[in-house]
XYZ file of N, CA and C in Angstrom:
846
model
N -9.643 -25.017 -68.125
C -9.641 -25.707 -66.840
C -10.891 -26.585 -66.741
N -10.654 -27.879 -66.384
C -11.778 -28.802 -66.277
C -12.562 -28.532 -65.006
N -13.771 -29.110 -64.985
C -14.606 -28.960 -63.784
C -13.922 -29.540 -62.551
N -13.223 -30.689 -62.770
C -12.548 -31.319 -61.631
C -11.467 -30.408 -61.068
N -10.704 -29.765 -61.991
C -9.639 -28.860 -61.544
C -10.217 -27.650 -60.808
N -11.342 -27.162 -61.356
C -11.984 -26.013 -60.707
C -12.465 -26.378 -59.300
N -13.020 -27.585 -59.177
C -13.495 -28.033 -57.867
C -12.329 -28.178 -56.880
N -11.210 -28.750 -57.391
C -10.039 -28.927 -56.526
C -9.494 -27.580 -56.086
N -9.422 -26.636 -57.027
C -8.911 -25.309 -56.696
C -9.834 -24.604 -55.707
N -11.136 -24.806 -55.906
C -12.097 -24.200 -54.981
C -11.939 -24.742 -53.577
N -11.708 -26.077 -53.499
C -11.526 -26.687 -52.180
C -10.262 -26.154 -51.506
N -9.182 -26.020 -52.304
C -7.921 -25.501 -51.761
C -8.094 -24.075 -51.245
N -8.832 -23.276 -52.024
C -9.081 -21.890 -51.606
C -9.868 -21.846 -50.302
N -10.874 -22.718 -50.220
C -11.705 -22.767 -49.011
C -10.884 -23.209 -47.804
N -10.026 -24.234 -48.042
C -9.177 -24.729 -46.948
C -8.217 -23.645 -46.483
N -7.602 -22.935 -47.464
C -6.666 -21.863 -47.112
C -7.365 -20.733 -46.355
N -8.579 -20.410 -46.789
C -9.340 -19.347 -46.122
C -9.684 -19.753 -44.690
N -10.076 -21.036 -44.551
C -10.413 -21.530 -43.208
C -9.180 -21.532 -42.308
N -8.033 -21.920 -42.893
C -6.783 -21.940 -42.124
C -6.402 -20.531 -41.679
N -6.603 -19.558 -42.587
C -6.290 -18.165 -42.249
C -7.192 -17.669 -41.122
N -8.492 -18.039 -41.222
C -9.432 -17.628 -40.169
C -9.058 -18.260 -38.831
N -8.659 -19.538 -38.887
C -8.274 -20.238 -37.661
C -7.046 -19.586 -37.033
N -6.078 -19.233 -37.905
C -4.859 -18.587 -37.408
C -5.173 -17.230 -36.791
N -6.054 -16.472 -37.462
C -6.450 -15.161 -36.934
C -7.160 -15.302 -35.593
N -8.036 -16.306 -35.525
C -8.770 -16.537 -34.278
C -7.813 -16.923 -33.154
N -6.833 -17.770 -33.495
C -5.851 -18.194 -32.490
C -5.029 -17.006 -32.005
N -4.647 -16.136 -32.954
C -3.889 -14.939 -32.588
C -4.717 -14.016 -31.699
N -6.006 -13.902 -32.024
C -6.892 -13.049 -31.224
C -7.031 -13.590 -29.806
N -7.191 -14.926 -29.705
C -7.299 -15.552 -28.382
C -6.008 -15.359 -27.599
N -4.878 -15.553 -28.290
C -3.576 -15.386 -27.643
C -3.376 -13.951 -27.158
N -3.770 -12.989 -27.995
C -3.641 -11.578 -27.621
C -4.540 -11.244 -26.434
N -5.761 -11.803 -26.452
C -6.694 -11.560 -25.345
C -6.164 -12.153 -24.052
N -5.594 -13.355 -24.144
C -5.035 -13.992 -22.956
C -3.844 -13.205 -22.423
N -3.014 -12.708 -23.354
C -1.861 -11.905 -22.939
C -2.316 -10.625 -22.250
N -3.361 -10.009 -22.814
C -3.896 -8.780 -22.214
C -4.443 -9.049 -20.822
N -5.149 -10.184 -20.679
C -5.694 -10.542 -19.363
C -4.577 -10.790 -18.365
N -3.503 -11.438 -18.831
C -2.365 -11.708 -17.953
C -1.729 -10.413 -17.477
N -1.554 -9.483 -18.420
C -0.970 -8.184 -18.076
C -1.872 -7.435 -17.108
N -3.177 -7.448 -17.397
C -4.127 -6.751 -16.524
C -4.141 -7.363 -15.132
N -4.081 -8.701 -15.073
C -4.092 -9.372 -13.770
C -2.845 -9.015 -12.976
N -1.695 -9.034 -13.672
C -0.444 -8.672 -12.998
C -0.480 -7.228 -12.537
N -1.073 -6.363 -13.351
C -1.150 -4.947 -13.004
C -2.069 -4.732 -11.813
N -3.206 -5.480 -11.818
C -4.150 -5.347 -10.711
C -3.533 -5.820 -9.403
N -2.622 -6.786 -9.480
C -1.980 -7.294 -8.279
C -1.120 -6.234 -7.610
N -0.674 -5.249 -8.383
C 0.171 -4.194 -7.829
C -0.708 -3.065 -7.308
N -0.927 -3.068 -6.009
C -1.717 -1.989 -5.418
C -0.942 -0.679 -5.478
N 0.368 -0.764 -5.242
C 1.246 0.409 -5.322
C 2.487 0.017 -6.106
N 2.840 0.831 -7.096
C 4.045 0.586 -7.890
C 4.849 1.881 -7.980
N 6.074 1.837 -7.511
C 6.941 3.020 -7.492
C 8.213 2.696 -8.262
N 8.573 3.568 -9.193
C 9.758 3.348 -10.020
C 10.611 4.610 -10.071
N 11.870 4.490 -9.667
C 12.847 5.569 -9.826
C 12.493 6.861 -9.118
N 11.874 6.783 -7.957
C 11.410 7.984 -7.249
C 12.579 8.696 -6.569
N 12.708 9.992 -6.840
C 13.768 10.803 -6.234
C 13.227 12.153 -5.800
N 13.783 12.675 -4.702
C 13.382 13.985 -4.198
C 14.560 14.633 -3.488
N 14.796 15.916 -3.807
C 15.878 16.674 -3.179
C 15.337 17.942 -2.553
N 16.011 18.391 -1.501
C 15.738 19.694 -0.896
C 17.045 20.469 -0.850
N 17.033 21.648 -1.471
C 18.229 22.502 -1.489
C 19.455 21.733 -1.964
N 19.260 20.925 -2.988
C 20.369 20.192 -3.577
C 20.749 18.909 -2.859
N 20.113 18.623 -1.724
C 20.426 17.406 -0.979
C 19.384 16.334 -1.276
N 19.862 15.157 -1.697
C 18.964 14.048 -2.001
C 18.343 13.511 -0.709
N 17.019 13.518 -0.652
C 16.311 12.976 0.508
C 15.876 11.544 0.229
N 15.387 11.297 -0.969
C 15.177 9.930 -1.443
C 15.756 9.834 -2.849
N 16.343 8.686 -3.148
C 17.044 8.550 -4.428
C 16.736 7.211 -5.081
N 16.150 7.291 -6.281
C 15.897 6.124 -7.128
C 15.189 5.002 -6.365
N 14.072 5.368 -5.743
C 13.317 4.414 -4.932
C 12.406 3.573 -5.823
N 12.485 2.260 -5.658
C 11.612 1.329 -6.378
C 10.951 0.405 -5.368
N 9.634 0.321 -5.408
C 8.959 -0.632 -4.522
C 7.608 -1.022 -5.102
N 7.164 -2.197 -4.709
C 5.859 -2.709 -5.131
C 5.119 -3.246 -3.916
N 3.874 -2.820 -3.758
C 3.001 -3.379 -2.728
C 1.872 -4.090 -3.456
N 1.746 -5.366 -3.238
C 0.740 -6.146 -3.953
C -0.581 -6.171 -3.184
N -1.621 -6.523 -3.898
C -2.951 -6.591 -3.296
C -2.952 -7.568 -2.122
N -3.503 -7.130 -0.990
C -3.574 -7.985 0.185
C -2.249 -8.192 0.875
N -1.313 -7.265 0.676
C 0.017 -7.378 1.261
C 0.254 -6.235 2.248
N 0.997 -6.525 3.317
C 1.443 -5.475 4.238
C 2.928 -5.249 4.002
N 3.257 -4.015 3.634
C 4.641 -3.648 3.312
C 5.152 -2.715 4.400
N 6.259 -3.076 5.038
C 6.836 -2.251 6.093
C 7.943 -1.358 5.565
N 7.787 -0.048 5.757
C 8.811 0.919 5.357
C 9.572 1.325 6.609
N 10.842 0.930 6.677
C 11.636 1.106 7.887
C 12.826 2.014 7.625
N 13.337 2.606 8.704
C 14.514 3.454 8.599
C 14.602 4.380 9.791
N 15.799 4.880 10.049
C 16.005 5.808 11.163
C 15.311 7.131 10.879
N 15.167 7.963 11.900
C 14.637 9.308 11.694
C 15.524 10.045 10.701
N 14.903 10.665 9.709
C 15.672 11.383 8.696
C 16.127 10.527 7.534
N 15.724 9.256 7.524
C 16.149 8.357 6.439
C 15.378 8.601 5.153
N 14.230 9.312 5.252
C 13.455 9.613 4.051
C 12.094 8.950 4.004
N 11.671 8.307 5.093
C 10.395 7.570 5.091
C 9.205 8.491 4.838
N 9.118 9.581 5.605
C 7.964 10.487 5.474
C 7.915 11.121 4.093
N 9.076 11.540 3.596
C 9.124 12.133 2.257
C 8.714 11.115 1.207
N 9.169 9.881 1.366
C 8.805 8.828 0.414
C 7.295 8.629 0.382
N 6.668 8.546 1.560
C 5.219 8.344 1.625
C 4.483 9.537 1.024
N 4.934 10.751 1.333
C 4.290 11.952 0.794
C 4.382 11.987 -0.727
N 5.528 11.587 -1.273
C 5.688 11.566 -2.735
C 4.841 10.456 -3.360
N 4.735 9.323 -2.688
C 3.900 8.231 -3.194
C 2.440 8.657 -3.220
N 2.007 9.352 -2.170
C 0.617 9.811 -2.094
C 0.335 10.996 -3.011
N 1.390 11.661 -3.472
C 1.204 12.820 -4.341
C 0.979 14.113 -3.585
N 1.104 14.084 -2.248
C 0.965 15.320 -1.469
C 2.233 16.153 -1.539
N 3.309 15.539 -1.987
C 4.555 16.252 -2.255
C 5.064 15.809 -3.616
N 5.458 16.747 -4.432
C 5.921 16.431 -5.794
C 7.334 15.873 -5.762
N 7.503 14.725 -6.395
C 8.839 14.157 -6.548
C 9.567 14.879 -7.676
N 10.888 14.835 -7.642
C 11.675 15.429 -8.727
C 11.642 14.539 -9.966
N 11.609 13.245 -9.741
C 11.568 12.301 -10.858
C 11.004 10.976 -10.369
N 10.672 10.131 -11.326
C 10.123 8.826 -10.992
C 8.646 8.726 -11.325
N 8.127 7.541 -11.179
C 6.720 7.269 -11.500
C 6.061 6.521 -10.353
N 4.847 6.931 -10.020
C 4.070 6.277 -8.963
C 2.692 5.927 -9.508
N 2.238 4.730 -9.213
C 0.871 4.335 -9.527
C 0.270 3.667 -8.288
N -0.900 4.146 -7.898
C -1.672 3.507 -6.838
C -2.947 2.991 -7.475
N -3.147 1.683 -7.417
C -4.288 1.048 -8.089
C -4.326 1.423 -9.566
N -3.141 1.564 -10.152
C -3.022 1.873 -11.569
C -3.190 3.333 -11.921
N -3.398 4.193 -10.933
C -3.664 5.613 -11.184
C -2.529 6.490 -10.675
N -2.340 7.623 -11.342
C -1.341 8.609 -10.936
C -1.903 9.419 -9.772
N -1.259 9.391 -8.592
C -1.814 10.087 -7.428
C -1.806 11.606 -7.543
N -1.070 12.143 -8.500
C -1.043 13.600 -8.690
C -2.133 14.027 -9.666
N -2.148 13.429 -10.845
C -3.082 13.864 -11.888
C -4.462 13.210 -11.778
N -4.544 12.087 -11.053
C -5.827 11.381 -10.931
C -6.257 11.263 -9.464
N -5.941 12.299 -8.713
C -6.220 12.302 -7.277
C -7.705 12.096 -6.983
N -8.568 12.715 -7.774
C -10.007 12.628 -7.516
C -10.492 11.182 -7.571
N -9.976 10.423 -8.534
C -10.395 9.024 -8.672
C -9.842 8.159 -7.532
N -8.682 8.559 -7.009
C -8.052 7.772 -5.953
C -8.588 8.097 -4.572
N -9.158 9.279 -4.420
C -9.552 9.804 -3.113
C -10.382 8.809 -2.310
N -11.319 8.137 -2.982
C -12.231 7.222 -2.296
C -11.605 5.857 -2.022
N -10.431 5.597 -2.575
C -9.875 4.248 -2.499
C -8.624 4.136 -1.639
N -8.167 5.278 -1.109
C -6.931 5.295 -0.327
C -7.181 5.932 1.033
N -6.761 5.251 2.088
C -6.867 5.794 3.440
C -5.487 6.149 3.965
N -5.422 7.203 4.770
C -4.135 7.665 5.297
C -4.272 7.980 6.778
N -3.367 7.436 7.581
C -3.291 7.767 9.001
C -1.868 8.208 9.288
N -1.722 9.416 9.789
C -0.394 9.918 10.111
C -0.163 9.881 11.616
N 1.117 9.879 12.010
C 1.463 9.813 13.422
C 0.911 11.016 14.176
N 0.957 12.171 13.557
C 0.445 13.373 14.193
C -0.708 13.912 13.355
N -1.901 13.901 13.919
C -3.072 14.410 13.214
C -3.682 15.537 14.031
N -4.091 16.605 13.359
C -4.635 17.775 14.056
C -6.141 17.851 13.853
N -6.878 17.708 14.936
C -8.330 17.850 14.927
C -8.727 18.706 16.129
N -9.890 19.357 16.074
C -10.329 20.180 17.210
C -10.515 19.323 18.467
N -10.019 19.799 19.595
C -10.149 19.055 20.849
C -11.595 18.914 21.307
N -12.447 19.890 20.922
C -13.817 19.917 21.431
C -14.813 19.224 20.503
N -14.323 18.373 19.654
C -15.227 17.613 18.786
C -15.408 16.208 19.361
N -16.617 15.685 19.260
C -16.888 14.342 19.757
C -16.401 13.295 18.753
N -16.089 12.132 19.273
C -15.630 11.030 18.428
C -16.664 10.721 17.352
N -17.934 10.637 17.734
C -19.001 10.349 16.784
C -19.054 11.419 15.690
N -18.947 12.688 16.084
C -19.018 13.797 15.128
C -17.858 13.747 14.146
N -16.676 13.444 14.655
C -15.503 13.377 13.789
C -15.650 12.243 12.775
N -16.171 11.121 13.219
C -16.392 9.990 12.311
C -17.439 10.335 11.254
N -18.520 10.995 11.676
C -19.590 11.356 10.741
C -19.112 12.396 9.737
N -18.325 13.369 10.195
C -17.801 14.387 9.278
C -16.846 13.765 8.271
N -16.055 12.808 8.724
C -15.144 12.112 7.810
C -15.936 11.308 6.785
N -16.974 10.617 7.241
C -17.795 9.799 6.339
C -18.489 10.644 5.281
N -18.829 11.895 5.617
C -19.515 12.785 4.667
C -18.657 13.121 3.450
N -17.356 12.905 3.554
C -16.447 13.248 2.457
C -16.471 12.209 1.342
N -17.060 11.051 1.612
C -16.987 9.939 0.668
C -18.377 9.459 0.269
N -18.476 8.902 -0.935
C -19.756 8.373 -1.414
C -20.105 7.059 -0.725
N -19.123 6.162 -0.655
C -19.345 4.860 -0.027
C -18.374 4.720 1.139
N -18.905 4.327 2.285
C -18.054 4.233 3.467
C -18.337 2.957 4.244
N -17.354 2.589 5.057
C -17.583 1.546 6.047
C -18.403 2.163 7.177
N -19.121 1.347 7.906
C -19.919 1.828 9.035
C -18.973 2.148 10.189
N -18.859 3.425 10.523
C -17.906 3.814 11.568
C -18.252 3.176 12.912
N -19.531 2.864 13.129
C -19.924 2.216 14.388
C -19.305 0.817 14.499
N -19.252 0.118 13.364
C -18.604 -1.198 13.359
C -17.112 -1.061 13.644
N -16.497 -0.031 13.059
C -15.069 0.191 13.283
C -14.791 0.567 14.734
N -15.652 1.382 15.322
C -15.488 1.735 16.738
C -15.548 0.480 17.611
N -16.472 -0.430 17.283
C -16.558 -1.684 18.038
C -15.318 -2.536 17.819
N -14.893 -2.589 16.562
C -13.749 -3.427 16.210
C -12.482 -2.975 16.930
N -12.321 -1.660 17.066
C -11.124 -1.109 17.701
C -11.366 -0.700 19.160
N -12.426 -1.260 19.751
C -12.706 -1.097 21.182
C -12.869 0.362 21.597
N -13.584 1.139 20.800
C -13.844 2.540 21.137
C -15.334 2.867 21.139
N -16.182 1.834 21.094
C -17.616 2.106 21.001
C -18.133 2.892 22.204
N -17.495 2.717 23.381
C -17.958 3.428 24.573
C -17.443 4.867 24.626
N -16.638 5.262 23.626
C -16.095 6.621 23.577
C -16.756 7.460 22.486
N -17.827 6.957 21.895
C -18.458 7.650 20.764
C -18.894 9.070 21.116
N -19.331 9.298 22.350
C -19.799 10.629 22.746
C -18.769 11.397 23.569
N -17.539 10.894 23.607
C -16.465 11.594 24.316
C -15.825 12.632 23.413
N -15.364 13.722 24.031
C -14.598 14.717 23.297
C -13.223 14.142 22.959
N -12.658 14.615 21.873
C -11.330 14.159 21.481
C -10.321 14.422 22.599
N -10.474 15.561 23.277
C -9.550 15.933 24.352
C -9.623 14.981 25.541
N -10.705 14.200 25.633
C -10.878 13.276 26.754
C -10.259 11.903 26.491
N -9.785 11.684 25.293
C -9.193 10.390 24.952
C -7.733 10.331 25.377
N -7.302 9.136 25.737
C -5.880 8.930 26.013
C -5.110 8.921 24.694
N -3.787 8.948 24.788
C -2.973 8.920 23.573
C -3.227 7.677 22.743
N -3.344 6.528 23.412
C -3.604 5.286 22.694
C -4.972 5.252 22.049
N -5.969 5.830 22.739
C -7.324 5.884 22.177
C -7.365 6.795 20.952
N -6.648 7.908 21.016
C -6.577 8.797 19.848
C -5.944 8.071 18.672
N -4.900 7.315 18.962
C -4.212 6.601 17.896
C -5.145 5.605 17.218
N -5.937 4.892 18.008
C -6.904 3.952 17.433
C -7.971 4.691 16.620
N -8.380 5.858 17.113
C -9.372 6.652 16.385
C -8.824 7.097 15.034
N -7.552 7.501 14.993
C -6.961 7.954 13.733
C -6.878 6.810 12.723
N -6.678 5.586 13.215
C -6.703 4.425 12.323
C -8.111 4.233 11.765
N -9.112 4.370 12.630
C -10.515 4.249 12.203
C -10.833 5.270 11.121
N -10.391 6.510 11.306
C -10.668 7.564 10.320
C -10.057 7.217 8.967
N -8.893 6.556 8.992
C -8.255 6.145 7.737
C -9.019 5.014 7.059
N -9.791 4.255 7.847
C -10.508 3.099 7.307
C -11.959 3.399 6.951
N -12.479 4.552 7.374
C -13.880 4.901 7.107
C -14.223 4.896 5.613
N -13.338 5.379 4.714
C -13.716 5.337 3.294
C -13.783 3.931 2.705
N -13.477 2.907 3.510
C -13.455 1.548 2.961
C -12.388 1.422 1.899
N -11.147 1.861 2.195
C -10.108 1.933 1.167
C -9.621 0.567 0.704
N -9.024 0.552 -0.472
C -8.355 -0.647 -0.973
C -6.879 -0.633 -0.595
N -6.365 0.581 -0.346
C -4.979 0.759 0.090
C -4.986 1.732 1.259
N -4.194 1.437 2.296
C -4.119 2.359 3.424
C -2.658 2.546 3.835
N -2.318 3.783 4.191
C -0.976 4.133 4.656
C -1.052 4.438 6.147
N -0.268 3.718 6.941
C -0.305 3.856 8.393
C 1.082 4.227 8.911
N 1.152 5.278 9.722
C 2.426 5.793 10.227
C 2.485 5.595 11.735
N 3.364 4.689 12.182
C 3.535 4.405 13.618
C 2.177 4.141 14.266
N 1.453 3.188 13.739
C 0.046 3.012 14.109
C -0.189 2.632 15.553
N 0.769 2.001 16.234
C 0.496 1.579 17.613
C 1.273 2.380 18.647
N 1.774 3.555 18.265
C 2.430 4.423 19.240
C 1.445 4.784 20.355
N 1.858 4.592 21.601
C 1.004 4.956 22.732
C 0.029 3.884 23.158
N -0.012 2.755 22.451
C -0.936 1.678 22.811
C -0.261 0.697 23.764
N -1.035 0.163 24.714
C -0.483 -0.869 25.588
C -0.420 -2.190 24.822
N 0.200 -3.177 25.445
C 0.447 -4.448 24.757
C -0.839 -5.095 24.253
N -1.863 -5.121 25.098
C -3.134 -5.746 24.711
C -3.766 -5.010 23.532
N -3.767 -3.673 23.592
C -4.367 -2.875 22.516
C -3.606 -3.044 21.209
N -2.279 -3.121 21.307
C -1.469 -3.316 20.105
C -1.852 -4.619 19.422
N -1.989 -5.677 20.206
C -2.326 -6.979 19.634
C -3.728 -6.983 19.029
N -4.630 -6.245 19.644
C -5.988 -6.148 19.097
C -5.976 -5.425 17.752
N -5.173 -4.351 17.656
C -5.047 -3.624 16.390
C -4.423 -4.522 15.328
N -3.371 -5.245 15.693
C -2.738 -6.162 14.743
C -3.753 -7.170 14.207
N -4.561 -7.725 15.099
C -5.560 -8.721 14.698
C -6.540 -8.124 13.691
N -6.994 -6.897 13.958
C -7.932 -6.229 13.044
C -7.309 -6.038 11.669
N -6.051 -5.598 11.639
C -5.388 -5.329 10.361
C -5.143 -6.615 9.578
N -4.784 -7.678 10.262
C -4.570 -8.950 9.574
C -5.870 -9.480 8.984
N -6.976 -9.269 9.682
C -8.278 -9.674 9.148
C -8.616 -8.869 7.897
N -8.319 -7.565 7.915
C -8.594 -6.716 6.753
C -7.677 -7.076 5.590
N -6.436 -7.404 5.909
C -5.496 -7.845 4.876
C -6.019 -9.100 4.187
N -6.556 -10.037 4.968
C -7.090 -11.279 4.399
C -8.258 -11.016 3.453
N -8.907 -9.865 3.618
C -10.022 -9.492 2.741
C -9.548 -8.684 1.528
N -8.212 -8.500 1.401
C -7.672 -7.840 0.220
C -7.136 -6.445 0.430
N -7.181 -5.919 1.666
C -6.646 -4.582 1.919
C -5.128 -4.599 1.804
N -4.579 -3.624 1.086
C -3.129 -3.465 0.971
C -2.692 -2.363 1.929
N -1.595 -2.603 2.651
C -1.179 -1.680 3.706
C 0.291 -1.329 3.551
N 0.577 -0.020 3.596
C 1.953 0.460 3.707
C 2.124 0.932 5.143
N 3.018 0.285 5.871
C 3.189 0.537 7.300
C 4.564 1.132 7.581
N 4.578 2.337 8.163
C 5.821 2.937 8.645
C 5.908 2.625 10.133
N 6.988 1.986 10.566
C 7.061 1.572 11.968
C 8.502 1.494 12.454
N 8.665 1.746 13.770
C 9.954 1.547 14.431
C 9.920 0.313 15.331
N 8.743 -0.311 15.438
C 8.592 -1.450 16.342
C 8.837 -2.749 15.590
N 9.961 -3.404 15.902
C 10.337 -4.592 15.154
C 9.403 -5.771 15.428
N 8.830 -5.855 16.643
C 7.880 -6.943 16.897
C 6.627 -6.773 16.043
N 6.233 -5.525 15.836
C 5.085 -5.215 14.980
C 5.374 -5.589 13.528
N 6.571 -5.245 13.089
C 6.982 -5.550 11.721
C 7.005 -7.062 11.498
N 7.568 -7.789 12.461
C 7.623 -9.249 12.345
C 6.231 -9.865 12.313
N 5.329 -9.318 13.101
C 3.972 -9.854 13.188
C 3.160 -9.590 11.921
N 3.342 -8.395 11.314
C 2.428 -7.947 10.266
C 2.967 -8.029 8.840
N 4.243 -7.765 8.655
C 4.734 -7.436 7.306
C 5.111 -8.650 6.462
N 4.603 -8.657 5.230
C 4.988 -9.667 4.246
C 6.321 -9.305 3.600
N 6.512 -8.013 3.362
C 7.735 -7.496 2.755
C 8.152 -6.254 3.527
N 9.450 -5.985 3.565
C 9.938 -4.750 4.179
C 10.986 -4.108 3.281
N 11.100 -2.792 3.410
C 12.167 -2.050 2.759
C 12.847 -1.201 3.818
N 14.170 -1.291 3.918
C 14.920 -0.537 4.920
C 15.660 0.602 4.233
N 15.331 1.829 4.637
C 15.946 3.023 4.058
C 17.134 3.490 4.891
N 18.177 3.918 4.194
C 19.302 4.607 4.836
C 19.748 5.723 3.908
N 19.696 6.941 4.410
C 20.067 8.110 3.603
C 19.296 8.155 2.287
N 17.997 7.846 2.366
C 17.128 7.992 1.208
C 17.187 6.883 0.186
N 17.945 5.829 0.468
C 18.056 4.713 -0.472
C 17.766 3.399 0.244
N 17.219 2.448 -0.499
C 17.007 1.130 0.082
C 18.345 0.414 0.234
N 18.637 -0.025 1.450
C 19.804 -0.884 1.662
C 19.367 -2.341 1.736
N 18.062 -2.541 1.915
C 17.518 -3.896 1.892
C 16.052 -3.839 1.507
N 15.617 -4.847 0.733
C 14.203 -5.044 0.454
C 13.954 -6.544 0.313
N 12.965 -7.033 1.029
C 12.646 -8.455 0.992
C 11.807 -8.823 2.196
N 11.851 -10.079 2.599
C 11.085 -10.523 3.760
C 11.876 -10.275 5.039
N 11.179 -10.355 6.167
C 11.849 -10.224 7.466
C 12.921 -11.296 7.603
N 12.588 -12.513 7.234
C 13.551 -13.621 7.333
C 14.793 -13.338 6.503
N 14.603 -12.806 5.300
C 15.750 -12.502 4.436
C 16.602 -11.389 5.028
N 15.955 -10.412 5.684
C 16.706 -9.322 6.319
C 17.607 -9.865 7.417
N 17.094 -10.823 8.174
C 17.884 -11.431 9.250
C 18.955 -12.350 8.674
N 18.571 -13.199 7.730
C 19.506 -14.177 7.161
C 20.681 -13.520 6.454
N 20.470 -12.325 5.907
C 21.541 -11.637 5.178
C 22.304 -10.649 6.055
N 22.146 -10.773 7.362
C 22.901 -9.965 8.320
C 23.699 -10.909 9.218
N 24.591 -10.377 10.052
C 25.352 -11.248 10.961
C 24.563 -11.653 12.205
N 23.274 -11.291 12.264
C 22.513 -11.475 13.500
C 21.362 -12.459 13.326
N 20.764 -12.825 14.474
C 19.713 -13.845 14.454
C 18.336 -13.291 14.779
N 18.213 -11.975 14.960
C 16.904 -11.373 15.221
C 16.776 -10.076 14.433
N 15.538 -9.652 14.201
C 15.284 -8.508 13.324
C 15.796 -7.206 13.909
N 15.663 -7.016 15.213
C 16.089 -5.748 15.800
C 17.572 -5.498 15.573
N 18.400 -6.503 15.841
C 19.841 -6.350 15.614
C 20.153 -6.246 14.128
N 19.444 -7.032 13.323
C 19.661 -6.973 11.874
C 19.310 -5.592 11.334
N 18.199 -5.034 11.813
C 17.785 -3.690 11.385
C 18.858 -2.665 11.725
N 19.387 -2.702 12.948
C 20.437 -1.753 13.351
C 21.685 -1.928 12.495
N 21.958 -3.170 12.102
C 23.117 -3.429 11.245
C 22.889 -2.854 9.847
N 21.700 -3.078 9.288
C 21.399 -2.561 7.953
C 21.426 -1.036 7.921
N 20.916 -0.404 8.962
C 20.829 1.064 8.975
C 22.094 1.719 9.511
N 23.006 0.900 10.073
C 24.248 1.387 10.691
C 23.981 2.302 11.883
N 22.797 2.170 12.493
C 22.483 2.980 13.669
C 23.359 2.597 14.851
N 23.656 1.310 14.994
C 24.472 0.841 16.114
C 25.856 1.470 16.076
N 26.412 1.613 14.854
C 27.748 2.180 14.705
C 27.785 3.657 15.057
N 26.616 4.331 14.900
C 26.580 5.777 15.113
C 26.280 6.170 16.554
N 26.107 5.180 17.424
C 25.802 5.495 18.814
C 27.046 5.959 19.549
C-alpha cells in the first residue's frame, strides 16, 4: 500500500469515526429531549388515575375510573349521593384501598409513598371533627406543627376573612365560618394539590364569591384542585374540567360547555340532571 493510499484510508477512517460520533451525539440529544418531554408531560399531571375500581360486598361502587388533573387545573367531581364520589376520592388519596387500578399524585403512589406526599397534598372534607373548645389560632398552629414548610396561617385567616376569629373557640363559629376554617387547614401545608369536598356549604353568597376568588388566585399560582360539589354555579365558575359519576362510572368527562352541548339542555343544572338521570328518578 502506497503512502497516498494509506493517507486516503486514514482520512476515510477518521471521517467514519467522526460520523459515528456525530450520530451517537444526535441520538443522545434526541433521547434527552424525549426524556424531557416525557418528564414535562408527567409533571403536568398532578393526579393520574387509571382503571380504578372498588367493590363492597360484591357490589361495584366505582368501576374502571380514569381521570387526569393537570397542574393548575380545577377538576370538578360531580354525581348524586351514592354515585361513588367519596369512595373515589378516598381511593385516590390512598385512605381506602382500591380493588384494582393505579393512582399517582405528583408522580407518587399515595399508598406506598404516603410519607413523601403528606407535605404536598391538602384535604378538606365536608364533615371534620375537631374539639369544640379549641381556639382557631390553636387549631391552625397545631396543624402547622405537622409539616416542615407551611403557609402562614395568619395570611390565610386574613384571606378568608377570619382574622377577627383567631381567638374564638371553634364552637363559637357559624357553620360558614367553620367551613372556611376547614379550607384554611387544608391549605396550611402549602400543598401542590388539594381535595375540597362541598367547600362552600353553609356560606352566604358574598362569602362563597370570596372563597372562589381566593381559589382562582391559588390556581393561577399552580395549585391543582379536585372539587366535589353539588352547586352548579360553583362548578361553572371554578372548574376547567368535570367528571359526572353515575353508579360508580363516568357518564361524562370534559368541560362544562361540552357537558351542556352534549345534552338536550342549555344550562349546566338541567344537563347535569340529564346526565345523572336524577330528574327521571324523582
